[in-house]
Amino acid sequence: MPMKYDLVIIGAGPAGMGAAIIAASHGASVALVDENPVPGGKLRGQVYKEPKANWWIGQEIARNMEKEIKQLGVTCFLEREVWAIYPKWKIMLNNGEQLESDYVVLATGAIEKPIPIPGWTTPGVMAIGAAQVMANIHRVKPGNRVAIIGIDALSLTIAYDLKMAGVDVVGIYLPPFNEFSLDKSNPLKMIAYLSSLSHLAPNPILKLLGKLGKQASVQKLGVNYYPPFGMRVWGIPLHLRKAVVQILGDELVEAIKVTTIDRSGELETKQEKRIPVDCVCISGGLYPLVELANVAGCAFVYVEDLGGHIPLYSDEMETTQSGIFVAGNSTGVEGAKVAMAQGELVGAIISNRLGLLKHGTELIKQAKEKVNVARKNAVIKFHPTIESGREKVLHLWNEKAVK
Amino acid sequence: MRINKHPILGKLDRKEICITYNGSDYQAYEGETIAAALLANHIRVLRYSEKGKKPRGIYCGIGHCYECRVTVDDERSVRACVTVVQDKMKIRSQGMYANEI
């Protein structure tokens, strides 16, 4: 027998929980589905110092939101996967349960892009996000001597997390050039990327690199004058002229093979060096996780600034399938605070559609403003041009409406 | 491998339970995933691949890549990274034998 709700939310991360809290507090009956045993999503792994404020401890924030959800009577379907969505709208779970609702929020978050490197399937190699889950949520070191491949906001943040946890991070390296690594293997592109990091970044690594990258001299001289032995940032060598070309070991990771990149960007294979490690973390960047929007028949657009293919959505976060809304990283990769605010916005919009709000227009306006403020104050930007990406989506939506 | 003291997150204070992996007993903490408990016990190899019988461990850590499939109390292909340990849970690696899928 299908279970009926005013709203079904898929994904219990900051966006999904934000939507659940707002809708339930206005009196909506809400079902919240997640495949993890505990709500919170990737928020649970976050630990960083806020500028001029306290530490942001994701686990505590997630726990408080979970308490609120329970107090508000939100029904949680944990350790469940959504296997299908049928019009309009039936949600089928992997254990045979069926949920029904006029309104669905897809808040499925983001996932890491893998970068295949010879040896990357050897136990001991993991995605950088897995290292954060292990260290910050479960309090288990991903390894004792860890090499990180790939330079981005996530890998630099987690390098700092690992250092705090007492892990020996032997270095951050570039991946070799292949059809998956692309710009991430290019030293010049990486210097340009570093310059986009905020000076407000919540950890000393990001802060220092942001400053360094912004210096005209560094950008001009570029990779030629970047020391081939790397540069130590908060005790972690950051290598812009070294690529990990192979991960060595049969049953377990034993070492990485590192090659110097010469001034023209080519690999100097004669200069290979073997560095012993027991863990390698690969960071290829994040992209929105959007399979369910596809299953539901939503129209898609490709917006590079937002992390790739996303369901087209309106200024009310509704997709081209009426009743299906999106919130959080599945609309574009940003931080947890933006995701939370987006969730709250969607919660308010759906509450209004359900006729639960007296001053709906005003509340929605405030919620939209909260998203903008969270975006403006974001200390970690995964995509430097996120704002223009958001504008592009609205433009595409309006174009579609004109047709 | 345990991070017992953390400068921001503080001391680790969790209830101990016992799990078995391939017939041997290991200590685990209540609330953690199978993948975390095994890694804390220095176990990284969780299964062998169907093709080539190559060792595999955790990769994505969020239930997406399915590299960490293990057998739990006779249920095959449970994802170690999103499944919480229970006291006396019996976990086995997969793909060790030629006739196993």
Coordinates of C-alpha atoms in Angstrom, one line a residue:
Chain A
M1 CA 0.0 0.0 0.0
P2 CA 1.4 3.4 -0.9
M3 CA 2.0 5.8 1.9
K4 CA 0.8 9.4 1.2
Y5 CA 2.6 12.5 2.2
D6 CA 2.3 16.2 1.4
L7 CA 6.0 16.2 0.5
V8 CA 8.6 13.5 -0.2
I9 CA 12.2 14.6 0.0
I10 CA 15.0 12.4 -1.4
G11 CA 18.3 13.0 0.3
A12 CA 18.8 13.9 4.0
G13 CA 21.8 16.2 3.7
P14 CA 21.7 19.9 4.6
A15 CA 19.4 20.7 1.6
G16 CA 16.9 17.9 2.3
M17 CA 16.8 18.4 6.0
G18 CA 16.5 22.2 5.5
A19 CA 13.4 21.6 3.3
A20 CA 12.0 19.1 5.7
I21 CA 12.3 21.4 8.7
I22 CA 10.6 24.3 7.0
A23 CA 7.7 22.3 5.4
A24 CA 7.0 20.3 8.6
S25 CA 7.1 23.4 10.8
H26 CA 4.3 24.8 8.7
G27 CA 2.3 21.7 9.1
A28 CA 3.1 19.6 6.1
S29 CA 3.4 15.8 6.4
V30 CA 6.9 15.1 5.2
A31 CA 8.8 11.9 4.3
L32 CA 12.6 12.0 4.1
V33 CA 14.5 9.3 2.3
D34 CA 18.2 8.6 2.5
E35 CA 20.4 5.6 1.8
N36 CA 22.6 6.3 4.7
P37 CA 21.9 5.0 8.2
V38 CA 22.2 8.5 9.7
P39 CA 20.9 11.8 8.3
G40 CA 23.4 14.6 7.5
G41 CA 25.0 13.6 4.3
K42 CA 28.4 15.2 3.7
L43 CA 27.7 17.9 6.2
R44 CA 28.7 15.4 8.9
G45 CA 32.3 15.3 7.7
Q46 CA 32.9 19.1 7.7
V47 CA 35.2 20.7 10.3
Y48 CA 36.6 24.2 9.6
K49 CA 37.2 27.5 11.3
E50 CA 34.9 30.2 10.2
P51 CA 36.4 33.7 9.6
K52 CA 36.0 35.7 12.9
A53 CA 33.8 33.0 14.3
N54 CA 33.8 29.6 15.9
W55 CA 34.6 26.2 14.4
W56 CA 31.9 24.9 12.0
I57 CA 31.5 21.3 13.2
G58 CA 29.2 19.6 10.6
Q59 CA 28.4 16.6 12.8
E60 CA 26.9 18.8 15.6
I61 CA 24.9 20.8 13.1
A62 CA 23.6 17.7 11.5
R63 CA 22.7 16.2 14.9
N64 CA 20.7 19.3 15.8
M65 CA 18.8 19.3 12.5
E66 CA 18.1 15.6 13.0
K67 CA 16.6 16.4 16.5
E68 CA 14.4 19.1 14.9
I69 CA 13.2 16.7 12.2
K70 CA 12.2 14.1 14.8
Q71 CA 10.4 16.7 17.0
L72 CA 8.5 18.0 14.0
G73 CA 7.3 14.4 13.2
V74 CA 9.1 14.0 9.8
T75 CA 9.0 10.3 8.8
C76 CA 12.5 9.2 8.0
F77 CA 13.1 6.3 5.6
L78 CA 16.8 5.6 6.2
E79 CA 18.9 2.9 4.6
R80 CA 16.5 3.0 1.6
E81 CA 17.3 3.7 -2.0
V82 CA 14.9 5.2 -4.5
W83 CA 14.7 2.8 -7.5
A84 CA 12.0 4.6 -9.5
I85 CA 9.8 7.7 -9.7
Y86 CA 6.5 7.5 -11.6
P87 CA 4.0 10.3 -12.4
K88 CA 2.6 12.0 -10.5
W89 CA 4.4 11.2 -8.1
K90 CA 5.0 7.7 -6.9
I91 CA 8.4 6.9 -5.3
M92 CA 9.4 3.3 -5.2
L93 CA 12.0 2.2 -2.6
N94 CA 14.3 -0.7 -2.8
N95 CA 12.6 -2.7 -0.1
G96 CA 9.2 -2.5 -1.8
E97 CA 7.8 0.5 0.1
Q98 CA 5.9 3.0 -2.0
L99 CA 5.5 6.7 -1.2
E100 CA 3.0 9.1 -2.9
S101 CA 3.0 12.8 -3.0
D102 CA 2.2 15.8 -5.3
Y103 CA 5.5 17.3 -4.3
V104 CA 9.0 15.8 -4.5
V105 CA 12.3 17.5 -3.6
L106 CA 15.4 15.9 -5.1
A107 CA 18.3 16.8 -2.8
T108 CA 20.7 14.1 -3.8
G109 CA 23.9 16.1 -3.6
A110 CA 27.0 15.7 -5.6
I111 CA 29.6 13.0 -6.3
E112 CA 33.3 12.9 -7.1
K113 CA 34.7 12.6 -10.6
P114 CA 37.2 9.7 -10.6
I115 CA 40.5 10.1 -12.4
P116 CA 41.8 6.7 -13.4
I117 CA 45.6 6.4 -12.9
P118 CA 47.5 3.1 -13.3
G119 CA 47.1 1.2 -10.1
W120 CA 44.1 3.1 -8.9
T121 CA 42.0 0.0 -8.0
T122 CA 44.6 -1.2 -5.5
P123 CA 43.2 -1.3 -1.9
G124 CA 44.5 1.9 -0.2
V125 CA 43.5 4.2 -3.1
M126 CA 40.3 6.1 -2.4
A127 CA 38.4 9.2 -3.4
I128 CA 39.4 12.2 -1.4
G129 CA 35.9 12.4 0.1
A130 CA 36.2 8.9 1.5
A131 CA 39.3 10.0 3.4
Q132 CA 37.2 12.8 5.0
V133 CA 34.4 10.4 5.9
M134 CA 36.9 8.1 7.5
A135 CA 38.9 10.8 9.4
N136 CA 36.2 13.2 10.5
I137 CA 33.1 11.1 10.8
H138 CA 34.5 7.7 11.9
R139 CA 37.7 8.9 13.3
V140 CA 39.8 6.4 11.5
K141 CA 43.0 7.4 9.6
P142 CA 42.7 6.6 5.9
G143 CA 46.4 5.8 6.0
N144 CA 49.5 6.7 7.9
R145 CA 51.4 8.2 4.9
V146 CA 49.0 9.7 2.4
A147 CA 49.6 11.2 -1.0
I148 CA 46.9 13.4 -2.6
I149 CA 46.4 13.6 -6.3
G150 CA 44.4 16.6 -7.7
I151 CA 44.3 20.2 -6.6
D152 CA 40.9 21.7 -5.8
A153 CA 39.0 23.3 -2.9
L154 CA 37.9 19.9 -1.7
S155 CA 41.4 18.2 -1.8
L156 CA 43.1 21.2 -0.1
T157 CA 40.4 21.3 2.6
I158 CA 40.7 17.6 3.3
A159 CA 44.5 17.8 3.2
Y160 CA 44.1 20.1 6.2
D161 CA 41.6 17.8 7.8
L162 CA 44.0 14.9 7.6
K163 CA 46.8 16.9 9.0
M164 CA 44.6 17.9 11.9
A165 CA 43.9 14.2 12.5
G166 CA 47.6 13.4 12.7
V167 CA 48.1 11.9 9.3
D168 CA 51.4 12.4 7.5
V169 CA 50.4 14.0 4.2
V170 CA 53.5 13.4 2.0
G171 CA 52.4 15.7 -0.7
I172 CA 49.7 17.0 -3.0
Y173 CA 50.5 16.2 -6.7
L174 CA 49.0 16.6 -10.1
P175 CA 47.4 13.7 -12.0
P176 CA 49.1 12.7 -15.3
F177 CA 47.3 14.1 -18.4
N178 CA 44.5 11.8 -19.6
E179 CA 41.0 12.3 -21.0
F180 CA 39.7 12.4 -17.4
S181 CA 42.2 14.7 -15.7
L182 CA 42.4 17.4 -18.5
D183 CA 43.0 20.8 -16.8
K184 CA 43.8 19.2 -13.5
S185 CA 47.1 17.9 -15.0
N186 CA 48.1 21.4 -16.3
P187 CA 50.4 23.4 -13.9
L188 CA 49.4 26.8 -15.5
K189 CA 45.7 26.1 -15.2
M190 CA 46.2 25.1 -11.5
I191 CA 48.1 28.3 -10.7
A192 CA 45.1 30.2 -12.3
Y193 CA 42.8 28.1 -10.2
L194 CA 44.7 28.9 -7.0
S195 CA 44.3 32.6 -7.6
S196 CA 40.5 32.1 -7.5
L197 CA 40.6 30.9 -3.9
S198 CA 39.1 33.2 -1.4
H199 CA 41.3 35.1 1.0
L200 CA 38.6 34.3 3.5
A201 CA 39.1 30.6 3.1
P202 CA 38.6 28.7 6.3
N203 CA 41.9 27.0 6.5
P204 CA 45.5 28.3 6.3
I205 CA 46.3 26.2 3.2
L206 CA 43.5 27.8 1.1
K207 CA 44.2 31.2 2.4
L208 CA 47.9 31.1 1.7
L209 CA 47.4 29.7 -1.8
G210 CA 44.7 32.2 -2.6
K211 CA 47.1 35.0 -1.7
L212 CA 50.0 33.5 -3.6
G213 CA 48.0 32.8 -6.7
K214 CA 46.8 36.4 -6.8
Q215 CA 50.3 37.8 -7.1
A216 CA 50.8 39.1 -10.6
S217 CA 54.4 37.9 -10.5
V218 CA 53.4 34.3 -9.8
Q219 CA 50.9 34.3 -12.5
K220 CA 53.3 35.8 -15.0
L221 CA 56.3 33.6 -14.2
G222 CA 54.0 30.7 -13.7
V223 CA 55.2 27.2 -13.6
N224 CA 58.7 28.0 -14.8
Y225 CA 59.7 29.4 -11.5
Y226 CA 57.6 27.1 -9.3
P227 CA 60.2 25.1 -7.3
P228 CA 60.4 21.6 -8.7
F229 CA 60.7 20.3 -5.1
G230 CA 57.3 21.9 -4.3
M231 CA 56.4 24.4 -1.7
R232 CA 55.4 23.6 1.8
V233 CA 52.0 24.8 2.8
W234 CA 51.2 24.2 6.5
G235 CA 53.7 21.5 6.5
I236 CA 52.3 19.8 3.3
P237 CA 54.4 19.9 0.1
L238 CA 52.2 21.2 -2.7
H239 CA 53.7 20.1 -6.1
L240 CA 52.6 21.9 -9.2
R241 CA 55.5 20.4 -11.2
K242 CA 55.1 16.8 -10.2
A243 CA 52.6 14.2 -11.4
V244 CA 51.8 10.8 -10.0
V245 CA 52.1 8.5 -13.0
Q246 CA 51.5 5.2 -11.2
I247 CA 50.3 3.7 -7.9
L248 CA 52.4 0.7 -6.9
G249 CA 51.6 -2.4 -4.9
D250 CA 49.8 -5.7 -5.6
E251 CA 47.4 -6.4 -2.6
L252 CA 47.9 -3.0 -1.0
V253 CA 49.3 0.4 -1.9
E254 CA 53.0 0.5 -1.3
A255 CA 54.2 3.6 -3.1
I256 CA 53.6 6.2 -5.8
K257 CA 55.7 6.8 -8.9
V258 CA 56.2 10.5 -9.3
T259 CA 57.5 12.2 -12.4
T260 CA 58.7 15.8 -12.8
I261 CA 56.9 18.0 -15.3
D262 CA 59.3 20.1 -17.4
R263 CA 58.8 23.8 -18.4
S264 CA 56.8 23.0 -21.4
G265 CA 54.4 20.8 -19.4
E266 CA 55.9 17.5 -20.6
L267 CA 56.7 14.6 -18.3
E268 CA 60.4 14.0 -17.7
T269 CA 60.3 10.2 -17.5
K270 CA 64.0 10.0 -16.7
Q271 CA 63.3 11.8 -13.4
E272 CA 61.0 9.2 -11.9
K273 CA 61.0 8.8 -8.1
R274 CA 59.4 6.2 -5.9
I275 CA 57.8 7.5 -2.7
P276 CA 56.5 5.0 -0.1
V277 CA 52.8 5.6 1.0
D278 CA 50.0 3.4 2.3
C279 CA 47.1 5.4 1.0
V280 CA 46.5 7.6 -2.1
C281 CA 43.5 10.0 -2.3
I282 CA 42.3 11.0 -5.8
S283 CA 40.4 14.3 -6.2
G284 CA 38.8 14.9 -9.6
G285 CA 36.3 17.5 -8.4
L286 CA 32.5 17.2 -7.8
Y287 CA 29.5 17.0 -10.1
P288 CA 25.8 17.1 -9.3
L289 CA 24.1 13.7 -8.7
V290 CA 21.0 13.9 -10.9
E291 CA 20.0 10.4 -12.0
L292 CA 16.6 10.7 -10.3
A293 CA 15.8 14.0 -12.1
N294 CA 16.5 12.0 -15.3
V295 CA 14.3 9.2 -14.2
A296 CA 11.5 11.6 -13.4
G297 CA 11.8 13.0 -17.0
C298 CA 13.1 16.5 -16.1
A299 CA 14.8 18.5 -18.9
F300 CA 18.5 19.0 -18.4
V301 CA 21.0 21.7 -19.2
Y302 CA 24.8 21.7 -19.2
V303 CA 26.3 24.5 -17.1
E304 CA 30.1 24.3 -16.6
D305 CA 30.0 26.8 -13.8
L306 CA 27.7 24.7 -11.7
G307 CA 29.6 21.4 -12.2
G308 CA 28.0 19.9 -15.3
H309 CA 24.6 18.5 -16.3
I310 CA 21.8 19.7 -14.0
P311 CA 18.0 19.6 -14.2
L312 CA 16.7 22.9 -15.6
Y313 CA 14.9 24.7 -12.7
S314 CA 12.9 27.9 -12.2
D315 CA 13.5 30.8 -9.8
E316 CA 11.2 28.7 -7.5
M317 CA 13.6 25.7 -7.8
E318 CA 10.9 23.7 -9.7
T319 CA 12.0 21.5 -12.6
T320 CA 10.3 21.1 -16.0
Q321 CA 8.2 18.3 -14.4
S322 CA 5.6 20.1 -12.2
G323 CA 5.8 19.1 -8.6
I324 CA 9.4 18.0 -8.8
F325 CA 11.8 20.5 -7.1
V326 CA 15.5 20.5 -6.7
A327 CA 17.8 21.8 -3.9
G328 CA 21.4 21.7 -2.8
N329 CA 24.3 20.3 -4.8
S330 CA 22.2 18.5 -7.3
T331 CA 21.5 22.0 -8.7
G332 CA 25.2 23.0 -8.8
V333 CA 28.1 22.4 -6.5
E334 CA 28.3 24.8 -3.5
G335 CA 28.9 24.7 0.3
A336 CA 26.5 23.3 2.9
K337 CA 25.2 26.7 4.0
V338 CA 24.0 27.4 0.5
A339 CA 22.5 24.0 0.3
M340 CA 20.7 24.4 3.6
A341 CA 19.3 27.8 2.5
Q342 CA 18.2 26.4 -0.8
G343 CA 16.4 23.6 1.0
E344 CA 14.7 26.1 3.3
L345 CA 13.6 28.1 0.2
V346 CA 12.1 25.0 -1.4
G347 CA 10.4 24.1 1.9
A348 CA 8.8 27.5 2.0
I349 CA 7.7 27.4 -1.7
I350 CA 6.1 24.0 -1.3
S351 CA 4.4 25.0 2.0
N352 CA 2.9 27.9 0.1
R353 CA 1.7 25.7 -2.8
L354 CA 0.1 23.5 -0.1
G355 CA -1.8 26.6 1.2
L356 CA -0.1 26.4 4.5
L357 CA 1.4 29.9 4.6
K358 CA -0.4 33.2 5.5
H359 CA 2.4 35.5 4.2
G360 CA 3.8 33.2 1.6
T361 CA 5.2 35.8 -0.8
E362 CA 7.1 37.6 2.0
L363 CA 8.5 34.4 3.4
I364 CA 9.6 33.2 0.0
K365 CA 11.3 36.5 -0.7
Q366 CA 13.2 36.3 2.6
A367 CA 14.2 32.7 1.9
K368 CA 15.5 33.7 -1.5
E369 CA 17.5 36.5 0.0
K370 CA 19.0 34.0 2.5
V371 CA 20.3 31.9 -0.4
N372 CA 21.9 34.9 -2.0
V373 CA 23.6 36.0 1.3
A374 CA 24.9 32.4 2.0
R375 CA 26.3 32.4 -1.6
K376 CA 27.9 35.8 -1.2
N377 CA 29.5 34.9 2.1
A378 CA 30.6 31.4 1.1
V379 CA 34.2 30.7 2.3
I380 CA 34.8 27.8 0.0
K381 CA 33.9 28.2 -3.6
F382 CA 34.0 25.0 -5.7
H383 CA 33.4 26.9 -8.9
P384 CA 34.6 30.5 -8.9
T385 CA 31.9 31.5 -11.4
I386 CA 29.0 30.0 -9.6
E387 CA 26.9 33.2 -9.6
S388 CA 27.1 33.5 -13.4
G389 CA 26.1 29.8 -13.6
R390 CA 23.0 30.5 -11.6
E391 CA 22.1 33.4 -13.8
K392 CA 22.6 31.2 -16.9
V393 CA 20.1 28.7 -15.6
L394 CA 17.4 31.4 -15.0
H395 CA 18.1 32.8 -18.4
L396 CA 17.7 29.3 -20.0
W397 CA 14.5 28.8 -18.0
N398 CA 13.0 32.1 -19.2
E399 CA 14.0 31.3 -22.8
K400 CA 12.2 28.0 -22.5
A401 CA 9.1 29.7 -21.1
V402 CA 9.0 32.2 -24.0
K403 CA 8.9 29.2 -26.4
Chain B
M1 CA 44.5 3.7 12.8
R2 CA 42.0 5.2 15.3
I3 CA 42.1 9.0 15.8
N4 CA 41.5 8.8 19.6
K5 CA 42.4 12.5 20.2
H6 CA 41.4 15.3 17.8
P7 CA 42.3 18.9 18.3
I8 CA 38.8 20.1 17.4
L9 CA 36.5 17.1 17.6
G10 CA 37.9 16.0 21.0
K11 CA 38.3 12.5 22.5
L12 CA 36.8 9.4 20.9
D13 CA 34.3 7.9 23.3
R14 CA 32.3 5.1 21.7
K15 CA 30.9 1.8 22.8
E16 CA 33.0 -1.3 21.8
I17 CA 31.4 -4.2 20.1
C18 CA 32.7 -7.4 18.4
I19 CA 32.5 -8.3 14.7
T20 CA 34.1 -11.2 12.7
Y21 CA 35.7 -10.9 9.4
N22 CA 36.6 -14.0 7.4
G23 CA 36.3 -16.0 10.7
S24 CA 38.5 -13.8 12.9
D25 CA 37.2 -11.6 15.7
Y26 CA 37.8 -7.8 15.6
Q27 CA 36.9 -4.9 17.8
A28 CA 34.5 -2.3 16.3
Y29 CA 32.7 0.8 17.6
E30 CA 28.9 1.1 17.7
G31 CA 27.6 3.4 15.0
E32 CA 30.5 3.1 12.6
T33 CA 30.3 1.5 9.2
I34 CA 31.8 -1.9 8.3
A35 CA 34.4 -0.1 6.1
A36 CA 35.5 2.1 9.0
A37 CA 35.7 -0.8 11.5
L38 CA 37.8 -2.9 9.1
L39 CA 40.1 -0.1 8.2
A40 CA 40.6 0.7 11.9
N41 CA 41.8 -2.9 12.2
H42 CA 44.2 -2.4 9.2
I43 CA 42.0 -4.4 6.8
R44 CA 41.9 -2.8 3.3
V45 CA 41.1 -5.7 1.0
L46 CA 37.3 -6.3 1.0
R47 CA 36.8 -8.4 -2.1
Y48 CA 38.4 -9.7 -5.3
S49 CA 37.2 -8.6 -8.7
E50 CA 35.0 -10.8 -10.9
K51 CA 37.4 -10.4 -13.8
G52 CA 41.0 -11.1 -13.0
K53 CA 40.4 -11.7 -9.2
K54 CA 42.2 -8.5 -8.3
P55 CA 41.9 -7.1 -4.8
R56 CA 39.5 -4.2 -4.1
G57 CA 38.9 -1.9 -1.2
I58 CA 36.8 1.1 -0.4
Y59 CA 36.8 3.8 -3.1
C60 CA 34.1 6.4 -2.9
G61 CA 33.1 5.9 0.7
I62 CA 29.5 7.1 0.1
G63 CA 27.8 4.0 -1.4
H64 CA 28.1 5.0 -5.0
C65 CA 30.9 2.9 -6.6
Y66 CA 30.0 -0.5 -5.1
E67 CA 33.7 -1.5 -4.8
C68 CA 33.3 -2.4 -1.1
R69 CA 30.8 -5.2 -1.5
V70 CA 31.0 -7.8 1.3
T71 CA 28.8 -10.7 2.5
V72 CA 27.1 -9.9 5.8
D73 CA 25.5 -12.7 7.8
D74 CA 25.0 -14.6 4.5
E75 CA 23.6 -11.7 2.6
R76 CA 25.8 -11.0 -0.5
S77 CA 27.0 -7.7 -1.9
V78 CA 26.3 -5.4 1.1
R79 CA 28.1 -2.1 0.8
A80 CA 30.6 -1.9 3.6
C81 CA 30.8 1.9 3.5
V82 CA 27.1 2.6 4.1
T83 CA 26.3 -0.4 6.4
V84 CA 26.6 0.1 10.2
V85 CA 28.3 -2.7 12.2
Q86 CA 26.2 -4.7 14.7
D87 CA 27.5 -6.8 17.6
K88 CA 28.5 -10.3 16.5
M89 CA 28.0 -9.4 12.8
K90 CA 29.7 -11.9 10.5
I91 CA 31.4 -10.3 7.5
R92 CA 33.1 -12.1 4.7
S93 CA 35.0 -10.9 1.7
Q94 CA 33.7 -11.9 -1.8
G95 CA 35.3 -13.3 -4.9
M96 CA 38.0 -15.4 -3.3
Y97 CA 37.1 -18.5 -5.2
A98 CA 37.1 -19.2 -8.9
N99 CA 33.5 -20.4 -9.0
E100 CA 32.2 -17.4 -7.1
I101 CA 30.4 -14.7 -9.1

